mmCIF file with all atom_site columns, C-alpha atoms in Angstrom:
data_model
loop_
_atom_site.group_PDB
_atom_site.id
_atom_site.type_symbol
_atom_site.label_atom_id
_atom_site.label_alt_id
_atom_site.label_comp_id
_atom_site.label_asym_id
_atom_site.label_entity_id
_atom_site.label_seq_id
_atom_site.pdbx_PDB_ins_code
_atom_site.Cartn_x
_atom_site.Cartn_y
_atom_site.Cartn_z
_atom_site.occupancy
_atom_site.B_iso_or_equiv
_atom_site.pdbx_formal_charge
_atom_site.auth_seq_id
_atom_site.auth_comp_id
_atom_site.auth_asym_id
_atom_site.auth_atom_id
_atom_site.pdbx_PDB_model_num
ATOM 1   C CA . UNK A 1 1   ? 68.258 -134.706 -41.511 1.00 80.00 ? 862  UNK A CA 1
ATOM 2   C CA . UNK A 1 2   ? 70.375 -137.217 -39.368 1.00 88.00 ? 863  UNK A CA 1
ATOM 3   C CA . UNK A 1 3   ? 73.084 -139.528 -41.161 1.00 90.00 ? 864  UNK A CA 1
ATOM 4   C CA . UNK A 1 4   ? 72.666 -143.249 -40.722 1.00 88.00 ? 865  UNK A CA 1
ATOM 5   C CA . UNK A 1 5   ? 72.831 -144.627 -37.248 1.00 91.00 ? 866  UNK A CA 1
ATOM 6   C CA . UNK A 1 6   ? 71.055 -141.553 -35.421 1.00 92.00 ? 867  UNK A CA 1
ATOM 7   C CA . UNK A 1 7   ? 67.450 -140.092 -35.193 1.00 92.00 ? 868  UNK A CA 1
ATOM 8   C CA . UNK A 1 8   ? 65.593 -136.966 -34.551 1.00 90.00 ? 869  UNK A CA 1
ATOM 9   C CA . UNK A 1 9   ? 64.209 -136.686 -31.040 1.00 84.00 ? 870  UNK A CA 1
ATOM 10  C CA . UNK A 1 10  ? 63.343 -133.383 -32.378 1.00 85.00 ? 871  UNK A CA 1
ATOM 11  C CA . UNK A 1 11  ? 65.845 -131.040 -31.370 1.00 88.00 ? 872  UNK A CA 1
ATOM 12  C CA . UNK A 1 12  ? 69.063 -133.210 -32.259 1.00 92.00 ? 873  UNK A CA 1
ATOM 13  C CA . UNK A 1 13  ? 70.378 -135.976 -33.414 1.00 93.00 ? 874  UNK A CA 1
ATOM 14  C CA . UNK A 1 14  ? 70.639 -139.098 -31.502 1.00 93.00 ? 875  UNK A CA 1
ATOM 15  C CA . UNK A 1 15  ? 72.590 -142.554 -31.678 1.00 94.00 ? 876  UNK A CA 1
ATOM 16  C CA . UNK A 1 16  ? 70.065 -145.727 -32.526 1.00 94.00 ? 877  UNK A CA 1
ATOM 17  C CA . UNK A 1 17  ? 70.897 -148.418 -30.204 1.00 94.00 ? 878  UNK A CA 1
ATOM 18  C CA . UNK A 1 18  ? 74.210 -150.486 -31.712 1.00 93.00 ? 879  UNK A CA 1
ATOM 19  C CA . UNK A 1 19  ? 72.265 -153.089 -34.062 1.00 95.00 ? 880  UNK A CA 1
ATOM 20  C CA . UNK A 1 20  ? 69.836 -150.325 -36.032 1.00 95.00 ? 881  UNK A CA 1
ATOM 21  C CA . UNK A 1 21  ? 71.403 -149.188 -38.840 1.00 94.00 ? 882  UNK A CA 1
ATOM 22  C CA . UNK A 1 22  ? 68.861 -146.611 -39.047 1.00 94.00 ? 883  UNK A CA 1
ATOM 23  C CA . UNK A 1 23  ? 65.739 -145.841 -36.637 1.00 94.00 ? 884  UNK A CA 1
ATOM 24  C CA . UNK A 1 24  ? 62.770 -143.451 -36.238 1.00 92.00 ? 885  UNK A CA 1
ATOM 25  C CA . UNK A 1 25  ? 61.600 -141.617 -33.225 1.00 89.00 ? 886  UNK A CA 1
ATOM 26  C CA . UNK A 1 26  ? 63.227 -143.804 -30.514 1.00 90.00 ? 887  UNK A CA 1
ATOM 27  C CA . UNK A 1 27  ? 66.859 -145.692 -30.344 1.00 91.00 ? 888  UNK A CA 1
ATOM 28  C CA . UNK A 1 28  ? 65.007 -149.014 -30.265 1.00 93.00 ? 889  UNK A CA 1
ATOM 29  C CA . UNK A 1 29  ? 62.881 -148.379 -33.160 1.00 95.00 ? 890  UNK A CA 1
ATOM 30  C CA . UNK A 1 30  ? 64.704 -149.895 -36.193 1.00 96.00 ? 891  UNK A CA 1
ATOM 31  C CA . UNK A 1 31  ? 63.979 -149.414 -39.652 1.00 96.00 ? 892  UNK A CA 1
ATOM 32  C CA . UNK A 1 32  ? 66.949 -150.965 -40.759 1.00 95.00 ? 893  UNK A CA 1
ATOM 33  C CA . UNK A 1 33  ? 69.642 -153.054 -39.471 1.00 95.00 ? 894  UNK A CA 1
ATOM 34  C CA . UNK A 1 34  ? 73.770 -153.623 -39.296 1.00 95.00 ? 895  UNK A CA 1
ATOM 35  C CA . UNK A 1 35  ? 75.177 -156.244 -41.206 1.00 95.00 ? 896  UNK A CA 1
ATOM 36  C CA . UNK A 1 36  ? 74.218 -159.829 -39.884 1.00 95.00 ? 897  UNK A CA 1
ATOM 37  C CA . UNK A 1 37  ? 71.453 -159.131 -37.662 1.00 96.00 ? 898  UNK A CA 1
ATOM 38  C CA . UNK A 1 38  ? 67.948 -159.128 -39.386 1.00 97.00 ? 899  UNK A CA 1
ATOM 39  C CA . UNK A 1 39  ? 64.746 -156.619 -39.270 1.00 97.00 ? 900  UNK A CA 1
ATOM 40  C CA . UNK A 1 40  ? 61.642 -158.321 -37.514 1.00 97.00 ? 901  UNK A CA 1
ATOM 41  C CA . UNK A 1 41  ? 59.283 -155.892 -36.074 1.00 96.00 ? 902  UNK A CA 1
ATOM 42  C CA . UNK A 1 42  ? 61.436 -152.743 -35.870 1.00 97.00 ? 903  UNK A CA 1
ATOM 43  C CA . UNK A 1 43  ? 63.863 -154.591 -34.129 1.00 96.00 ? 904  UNK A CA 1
ATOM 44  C CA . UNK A 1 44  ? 66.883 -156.241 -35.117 1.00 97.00 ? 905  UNK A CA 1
ATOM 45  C CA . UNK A 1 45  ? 67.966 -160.161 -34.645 1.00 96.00 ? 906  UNK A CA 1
ATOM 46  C CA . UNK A 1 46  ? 71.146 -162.007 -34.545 1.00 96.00 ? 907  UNK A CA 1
ATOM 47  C CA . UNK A 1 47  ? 68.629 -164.765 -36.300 1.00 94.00 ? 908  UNK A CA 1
ATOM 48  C CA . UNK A 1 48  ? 65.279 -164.993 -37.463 1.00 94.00 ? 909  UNK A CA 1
ATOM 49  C CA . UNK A 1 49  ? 62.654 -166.260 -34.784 1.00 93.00 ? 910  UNK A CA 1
ATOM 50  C CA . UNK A 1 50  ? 60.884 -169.276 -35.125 1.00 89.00 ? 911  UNK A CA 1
ATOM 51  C CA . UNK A 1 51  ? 58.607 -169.134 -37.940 1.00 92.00 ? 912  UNK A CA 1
ATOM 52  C CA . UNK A 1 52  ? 59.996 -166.575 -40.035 1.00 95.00 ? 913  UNK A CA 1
ATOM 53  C CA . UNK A 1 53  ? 62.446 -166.652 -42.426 1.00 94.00 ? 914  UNK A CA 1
ATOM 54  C CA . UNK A 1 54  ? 64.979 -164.374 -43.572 1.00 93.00 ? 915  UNK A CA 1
ATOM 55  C CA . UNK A 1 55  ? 64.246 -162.010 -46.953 1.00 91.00 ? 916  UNK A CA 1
ATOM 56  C CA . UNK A 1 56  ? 66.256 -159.471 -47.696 1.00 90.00 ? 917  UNK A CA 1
ATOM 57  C CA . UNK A 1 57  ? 67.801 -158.582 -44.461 1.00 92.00 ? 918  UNK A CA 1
ATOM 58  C CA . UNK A 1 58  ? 64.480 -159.072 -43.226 1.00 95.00 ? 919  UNK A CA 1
ATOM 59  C CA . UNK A 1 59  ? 62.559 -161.755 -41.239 1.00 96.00 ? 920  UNK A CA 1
ATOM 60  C CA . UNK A 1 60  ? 59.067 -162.308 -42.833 1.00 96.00 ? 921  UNK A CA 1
ATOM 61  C CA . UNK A 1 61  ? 56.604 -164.364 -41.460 1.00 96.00 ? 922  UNK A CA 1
ATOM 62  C CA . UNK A 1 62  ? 56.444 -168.247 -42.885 1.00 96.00 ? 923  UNK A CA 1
ATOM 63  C CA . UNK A 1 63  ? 52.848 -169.020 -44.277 1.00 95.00 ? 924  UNK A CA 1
ATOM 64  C CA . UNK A 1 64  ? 50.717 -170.939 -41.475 1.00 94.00 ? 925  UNK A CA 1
ATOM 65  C CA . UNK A 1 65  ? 50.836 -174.185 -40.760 1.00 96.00 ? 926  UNK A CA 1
ATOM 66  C CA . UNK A 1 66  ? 54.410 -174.193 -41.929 1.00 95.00 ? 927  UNK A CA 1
ATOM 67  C CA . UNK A 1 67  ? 56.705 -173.572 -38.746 1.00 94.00 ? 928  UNK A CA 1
ATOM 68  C CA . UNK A 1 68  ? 59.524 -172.926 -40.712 1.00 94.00 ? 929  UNK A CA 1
ATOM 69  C CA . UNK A 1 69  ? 60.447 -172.498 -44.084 1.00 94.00 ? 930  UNK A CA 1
ATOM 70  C CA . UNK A 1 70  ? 62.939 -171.603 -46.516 1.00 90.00 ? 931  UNK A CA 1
ATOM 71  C CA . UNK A 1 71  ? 63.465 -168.148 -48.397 1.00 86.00 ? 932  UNK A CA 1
ATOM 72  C CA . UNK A 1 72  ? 59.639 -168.413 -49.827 1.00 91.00 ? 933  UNK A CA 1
ATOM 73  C CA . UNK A 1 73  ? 57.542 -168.570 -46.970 1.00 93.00 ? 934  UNK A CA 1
ATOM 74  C CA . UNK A 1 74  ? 54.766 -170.616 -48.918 1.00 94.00 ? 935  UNK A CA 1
ATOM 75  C CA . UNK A 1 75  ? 57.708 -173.271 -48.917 1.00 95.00 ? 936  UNK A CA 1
ATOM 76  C CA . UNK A 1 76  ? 57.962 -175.178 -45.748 1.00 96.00 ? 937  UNK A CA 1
ATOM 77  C CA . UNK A 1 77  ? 60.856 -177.147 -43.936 1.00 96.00 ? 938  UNK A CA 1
ATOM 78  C CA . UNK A 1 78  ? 58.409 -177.922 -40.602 1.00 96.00 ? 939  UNK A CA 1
ATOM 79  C CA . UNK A 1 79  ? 54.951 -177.998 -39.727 1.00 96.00 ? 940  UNK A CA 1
ATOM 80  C CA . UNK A 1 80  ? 53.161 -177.331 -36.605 1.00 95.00 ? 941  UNK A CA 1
ATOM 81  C CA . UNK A 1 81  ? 51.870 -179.429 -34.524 1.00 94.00 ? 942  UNK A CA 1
ATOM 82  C CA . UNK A 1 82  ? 48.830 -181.308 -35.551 1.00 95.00 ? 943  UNK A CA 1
ATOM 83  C CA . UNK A 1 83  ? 50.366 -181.046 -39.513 1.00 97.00 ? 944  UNK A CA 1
ATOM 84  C CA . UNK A 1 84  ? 52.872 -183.473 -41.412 1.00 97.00 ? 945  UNK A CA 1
ATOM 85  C CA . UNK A 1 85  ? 55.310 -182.081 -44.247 1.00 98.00 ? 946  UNK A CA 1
ATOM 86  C CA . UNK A 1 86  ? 54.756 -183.339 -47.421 1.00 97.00 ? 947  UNK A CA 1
ATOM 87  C CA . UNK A 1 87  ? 56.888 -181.947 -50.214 1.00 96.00 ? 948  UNK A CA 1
ATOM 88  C CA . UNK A 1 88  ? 57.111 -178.663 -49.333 1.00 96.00 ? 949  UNK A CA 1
ATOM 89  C CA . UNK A 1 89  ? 53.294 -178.180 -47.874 1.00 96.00 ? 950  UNK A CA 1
ATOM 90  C CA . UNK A 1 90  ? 51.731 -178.695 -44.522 1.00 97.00 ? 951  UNK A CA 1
ATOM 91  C CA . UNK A 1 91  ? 49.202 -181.045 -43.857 1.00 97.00 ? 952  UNK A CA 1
ATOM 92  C CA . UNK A 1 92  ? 47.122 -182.259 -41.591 1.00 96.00 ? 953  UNK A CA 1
ATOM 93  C CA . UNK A 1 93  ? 46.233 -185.726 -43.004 1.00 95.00 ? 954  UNK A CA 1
ATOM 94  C CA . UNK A 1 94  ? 48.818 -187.992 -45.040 1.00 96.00 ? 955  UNK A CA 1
ATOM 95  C CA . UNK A 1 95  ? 47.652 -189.297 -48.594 1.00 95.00 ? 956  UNK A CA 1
ATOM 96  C CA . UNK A 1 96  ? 47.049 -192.791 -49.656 1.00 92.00 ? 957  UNK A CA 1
ATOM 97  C CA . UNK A 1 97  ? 50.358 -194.601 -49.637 1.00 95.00 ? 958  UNK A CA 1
ATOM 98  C CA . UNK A 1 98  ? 51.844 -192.772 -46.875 1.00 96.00 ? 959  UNK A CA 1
ATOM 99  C CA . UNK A 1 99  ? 51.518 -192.943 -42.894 1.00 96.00 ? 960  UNK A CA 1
ATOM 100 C CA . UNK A 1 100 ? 53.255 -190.360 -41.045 1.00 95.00 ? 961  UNK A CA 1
ATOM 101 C CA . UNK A 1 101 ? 56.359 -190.116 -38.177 1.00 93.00 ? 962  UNK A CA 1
ATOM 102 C CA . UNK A 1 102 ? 54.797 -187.350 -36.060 1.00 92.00 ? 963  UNK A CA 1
ATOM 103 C CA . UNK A 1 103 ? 56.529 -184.516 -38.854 1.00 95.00 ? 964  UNK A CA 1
ATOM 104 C CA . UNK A 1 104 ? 56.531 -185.757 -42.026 1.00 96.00 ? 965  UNK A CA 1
ATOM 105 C CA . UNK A 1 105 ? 54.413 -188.019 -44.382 1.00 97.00 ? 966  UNK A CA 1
ATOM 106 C CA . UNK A 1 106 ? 56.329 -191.275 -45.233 1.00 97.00 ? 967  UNK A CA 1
ATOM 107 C CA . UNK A 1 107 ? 55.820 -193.742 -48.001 1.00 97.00 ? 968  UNK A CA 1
ATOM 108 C CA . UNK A 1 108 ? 54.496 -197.138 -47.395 1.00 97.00 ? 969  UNK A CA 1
ATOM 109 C CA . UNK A 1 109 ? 56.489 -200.372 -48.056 1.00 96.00 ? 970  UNK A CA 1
ATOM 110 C CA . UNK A 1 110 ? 55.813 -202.095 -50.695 1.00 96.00 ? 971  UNK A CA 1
ATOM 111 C CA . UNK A 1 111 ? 53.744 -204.080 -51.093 1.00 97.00 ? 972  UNK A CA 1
ATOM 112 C CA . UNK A 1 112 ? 51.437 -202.360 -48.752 1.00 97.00 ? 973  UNK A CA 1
ATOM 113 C CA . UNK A 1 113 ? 49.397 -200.460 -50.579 1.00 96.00 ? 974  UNK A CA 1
ATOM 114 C CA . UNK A 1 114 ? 47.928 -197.932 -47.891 1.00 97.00 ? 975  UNK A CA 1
ATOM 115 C CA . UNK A 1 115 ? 49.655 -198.027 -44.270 1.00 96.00 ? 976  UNK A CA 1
ATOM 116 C CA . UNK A 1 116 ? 48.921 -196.480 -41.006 1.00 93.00 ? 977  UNK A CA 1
ATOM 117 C CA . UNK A 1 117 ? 50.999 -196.129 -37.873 1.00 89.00 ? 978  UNK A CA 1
ATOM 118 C CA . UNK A 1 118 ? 54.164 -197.450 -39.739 1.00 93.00 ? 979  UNK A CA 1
ATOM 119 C CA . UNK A 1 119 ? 55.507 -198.122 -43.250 1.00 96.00 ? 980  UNK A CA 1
ATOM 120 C CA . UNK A 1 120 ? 55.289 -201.524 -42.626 1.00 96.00 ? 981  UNK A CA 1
ATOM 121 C CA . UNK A 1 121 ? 51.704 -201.889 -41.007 1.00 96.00 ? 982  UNK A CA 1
ATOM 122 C CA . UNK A 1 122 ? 49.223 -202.508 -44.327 1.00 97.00 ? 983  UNK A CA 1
ATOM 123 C CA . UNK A 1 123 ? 45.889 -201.363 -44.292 1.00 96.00 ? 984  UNK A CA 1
ATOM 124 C CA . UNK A 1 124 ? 45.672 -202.549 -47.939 1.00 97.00 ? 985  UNK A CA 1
ATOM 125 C CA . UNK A 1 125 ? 47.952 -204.304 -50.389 1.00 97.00 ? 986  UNK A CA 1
ATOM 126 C CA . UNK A 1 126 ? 49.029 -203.577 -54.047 1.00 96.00 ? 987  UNK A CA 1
ATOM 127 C CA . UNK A 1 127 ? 47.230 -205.580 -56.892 1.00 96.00 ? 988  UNK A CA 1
ATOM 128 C CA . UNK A 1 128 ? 48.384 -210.170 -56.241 1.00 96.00 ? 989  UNK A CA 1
ATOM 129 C CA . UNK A 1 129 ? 48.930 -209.177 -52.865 1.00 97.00 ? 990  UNK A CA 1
ATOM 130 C CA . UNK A 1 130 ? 46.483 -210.498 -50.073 1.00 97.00 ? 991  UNK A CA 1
ATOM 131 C CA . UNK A 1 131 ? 45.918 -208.542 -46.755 1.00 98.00 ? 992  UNK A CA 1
ATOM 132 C CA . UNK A 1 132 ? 46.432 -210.856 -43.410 1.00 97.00 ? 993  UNK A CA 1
ATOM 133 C CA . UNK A 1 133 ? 47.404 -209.089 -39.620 1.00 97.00 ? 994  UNK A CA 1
ATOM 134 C CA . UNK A 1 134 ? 48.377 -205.899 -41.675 1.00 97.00 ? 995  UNK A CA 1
ATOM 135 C CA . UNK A 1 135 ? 50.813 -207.650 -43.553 1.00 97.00 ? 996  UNK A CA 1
ATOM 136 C CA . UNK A 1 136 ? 50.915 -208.395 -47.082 1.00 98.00 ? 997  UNK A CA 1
ATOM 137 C CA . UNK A 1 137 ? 50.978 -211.722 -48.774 1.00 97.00 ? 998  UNK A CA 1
ATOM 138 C CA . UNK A 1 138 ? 51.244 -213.152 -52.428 1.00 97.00 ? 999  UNK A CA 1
ATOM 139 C CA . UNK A 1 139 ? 49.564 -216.286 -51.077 1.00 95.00 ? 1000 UNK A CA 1
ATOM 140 C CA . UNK A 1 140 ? 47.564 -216.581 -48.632 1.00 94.00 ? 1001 UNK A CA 1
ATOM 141 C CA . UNK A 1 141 ? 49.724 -218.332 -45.504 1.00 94.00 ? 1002 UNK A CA 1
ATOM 142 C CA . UNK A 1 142 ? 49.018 -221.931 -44.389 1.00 90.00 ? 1003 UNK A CA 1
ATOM 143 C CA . UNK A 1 143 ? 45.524 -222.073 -42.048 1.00 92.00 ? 1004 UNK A CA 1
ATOM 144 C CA . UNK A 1 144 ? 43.782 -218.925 -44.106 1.00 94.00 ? 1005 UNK A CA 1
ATOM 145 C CA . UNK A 1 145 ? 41.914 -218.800 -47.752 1.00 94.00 ? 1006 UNK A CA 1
ATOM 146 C CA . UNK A 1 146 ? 41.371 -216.084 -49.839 1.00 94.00 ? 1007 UNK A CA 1
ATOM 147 C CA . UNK A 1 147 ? 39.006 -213.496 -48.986 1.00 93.00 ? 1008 UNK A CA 1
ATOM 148 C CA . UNK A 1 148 ? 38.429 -210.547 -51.229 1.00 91.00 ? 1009 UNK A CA 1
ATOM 149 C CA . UNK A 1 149 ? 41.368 -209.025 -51.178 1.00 94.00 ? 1010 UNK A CA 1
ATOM 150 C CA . UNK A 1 150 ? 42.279 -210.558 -47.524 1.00 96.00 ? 1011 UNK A CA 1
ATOM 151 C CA . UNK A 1 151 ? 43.077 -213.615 -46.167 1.00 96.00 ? 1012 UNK A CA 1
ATOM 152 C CA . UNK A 1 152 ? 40.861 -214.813 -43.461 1.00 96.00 ? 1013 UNK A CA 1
ATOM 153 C CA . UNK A 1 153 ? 42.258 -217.543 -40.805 1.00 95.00 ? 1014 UNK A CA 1
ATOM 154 C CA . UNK A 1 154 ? 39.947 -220.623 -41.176 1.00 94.00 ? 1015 UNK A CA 1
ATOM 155 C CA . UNK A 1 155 ? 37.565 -221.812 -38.230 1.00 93.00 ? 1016 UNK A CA 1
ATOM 156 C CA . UNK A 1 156 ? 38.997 -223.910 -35.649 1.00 90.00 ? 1017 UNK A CA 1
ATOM 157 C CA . UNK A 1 157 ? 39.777 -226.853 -34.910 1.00 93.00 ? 1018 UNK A CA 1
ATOM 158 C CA . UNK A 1 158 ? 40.460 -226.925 -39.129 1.00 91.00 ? 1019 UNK A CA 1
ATOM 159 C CA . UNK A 1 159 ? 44.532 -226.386 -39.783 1.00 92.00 ? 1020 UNK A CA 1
ATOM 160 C CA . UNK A 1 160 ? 43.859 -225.695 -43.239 1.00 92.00 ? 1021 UNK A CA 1
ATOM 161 C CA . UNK A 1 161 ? 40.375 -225.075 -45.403 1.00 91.00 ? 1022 UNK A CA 1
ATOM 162 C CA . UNK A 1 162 ? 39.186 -224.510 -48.825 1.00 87.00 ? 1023 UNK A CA 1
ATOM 163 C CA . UNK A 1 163 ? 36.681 -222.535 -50.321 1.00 84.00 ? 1024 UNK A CA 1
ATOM 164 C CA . UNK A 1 164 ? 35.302 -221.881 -46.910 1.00 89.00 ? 1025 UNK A CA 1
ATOM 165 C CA . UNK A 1 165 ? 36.722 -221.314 -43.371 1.00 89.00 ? 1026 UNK A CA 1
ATOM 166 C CA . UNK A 1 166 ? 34.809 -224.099 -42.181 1.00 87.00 ? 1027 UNK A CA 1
ATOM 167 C CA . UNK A 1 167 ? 35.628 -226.827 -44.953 1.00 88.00 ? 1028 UNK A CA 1
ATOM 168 C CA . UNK A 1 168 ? 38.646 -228.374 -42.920 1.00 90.00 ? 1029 UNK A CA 1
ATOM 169 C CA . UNK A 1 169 ? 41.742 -230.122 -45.909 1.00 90.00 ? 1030 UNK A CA 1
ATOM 170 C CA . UNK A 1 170 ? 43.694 -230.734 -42.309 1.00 91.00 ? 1031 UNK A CA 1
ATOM 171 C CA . UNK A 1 171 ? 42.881 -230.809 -38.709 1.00 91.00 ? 1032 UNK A CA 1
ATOM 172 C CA . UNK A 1 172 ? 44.824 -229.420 -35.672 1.00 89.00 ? 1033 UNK A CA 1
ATOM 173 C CA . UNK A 1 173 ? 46.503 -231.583 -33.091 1.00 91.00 ? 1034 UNK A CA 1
ATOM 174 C CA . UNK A 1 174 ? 44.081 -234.384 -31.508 1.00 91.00 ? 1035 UNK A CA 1
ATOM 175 C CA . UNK A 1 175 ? 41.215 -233.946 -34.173 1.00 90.00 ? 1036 UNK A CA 1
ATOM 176 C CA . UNK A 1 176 ? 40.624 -235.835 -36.909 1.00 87.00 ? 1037 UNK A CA 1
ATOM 177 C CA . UNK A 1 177 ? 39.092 -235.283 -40.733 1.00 86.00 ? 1038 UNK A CA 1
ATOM 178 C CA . UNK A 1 178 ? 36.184 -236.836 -41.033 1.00 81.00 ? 1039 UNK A CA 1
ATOM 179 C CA . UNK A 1 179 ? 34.050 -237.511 -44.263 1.00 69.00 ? 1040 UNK A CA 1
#
């Protein structure tokens, strides 16, 4: 038997190359590494590659789609591409309520309900709010009426309109109510 640090090559002992603590059959085949480097493959690393974490003295693989994680590789820190972290999962759509930044899944601004592209771009509003040019009202704004849950701009040449977008209350510059 050969002490730590050498192997059999099967008629003496040999000297593992200088991060194995011990190896098998060849210098370069670790089965266990020095202190700070870490056991990935039979060889040993200064640090873990990229999606891997370290366990033990040991780099273990992170759980796919996570590209990196922390000491429980069903935990991840980063996705790959084509995912978004949320929480501590990866995936490839964000929920209701949350748009992404190209890595992570981000909570909409209230009072936008549902978002896309930014927090701040509504798709749909929170209940008394009123969706107009993805923004999010608590009144309709001057020239619109209520639609739904929506605002919609009235029909020109009316400035403002009630109960329909073509029942004109005001005109725009150089037209005149009439009736």
């Amino acid at each position: 038997e050969c002490p730590n640090g050498t192997y059999s090559n099967g008629f003496k002992c040999t000297k593992c190359e200088n991060t194995c603590k011990t190896c098998v059959g060849q210098e370069n085949i670790c089965t266990s590494c020095i202190e700070g480097y870490y056991l990935y493959y039979y060889h040993c690393y200064e640090k873990c590659p990229d999606k891997t974490t370290n366990r033990n003295n040991e780099c273990i693989e992170c759980q796919s789609p996570c590209y990196s994680c922390s000491l429980n590789p069903n935990i991840c820190t980063a996705c790959i591409g084509g995912y978004y972290l949320y929480g501590e999962n990866c995936i490839n759509e964000c929920p209701e309520g949350t748009t992404h930044d190209n890595i992570k899944c981000i909570l909409c601004e209230p009072p936008c309900k549902s978002c896309s592209n930014s927090i701040t771009t509504c798709t749909s509003c929170i209940d008394n709010y009123y969706l107009y040019e993805n923004e999010c009202y608590s009144e309709c704004p001057e020239g619109t009426i209520i639609n739904d849950n929506s605002c919609i701009k009235c029909k020109s040449p009316c400035k403002s309109c009630s109960n329909s977008i073509n029942i004109c209350l005001s005109c725009i510059d150089n037209y005149y109510l009439y009736g």
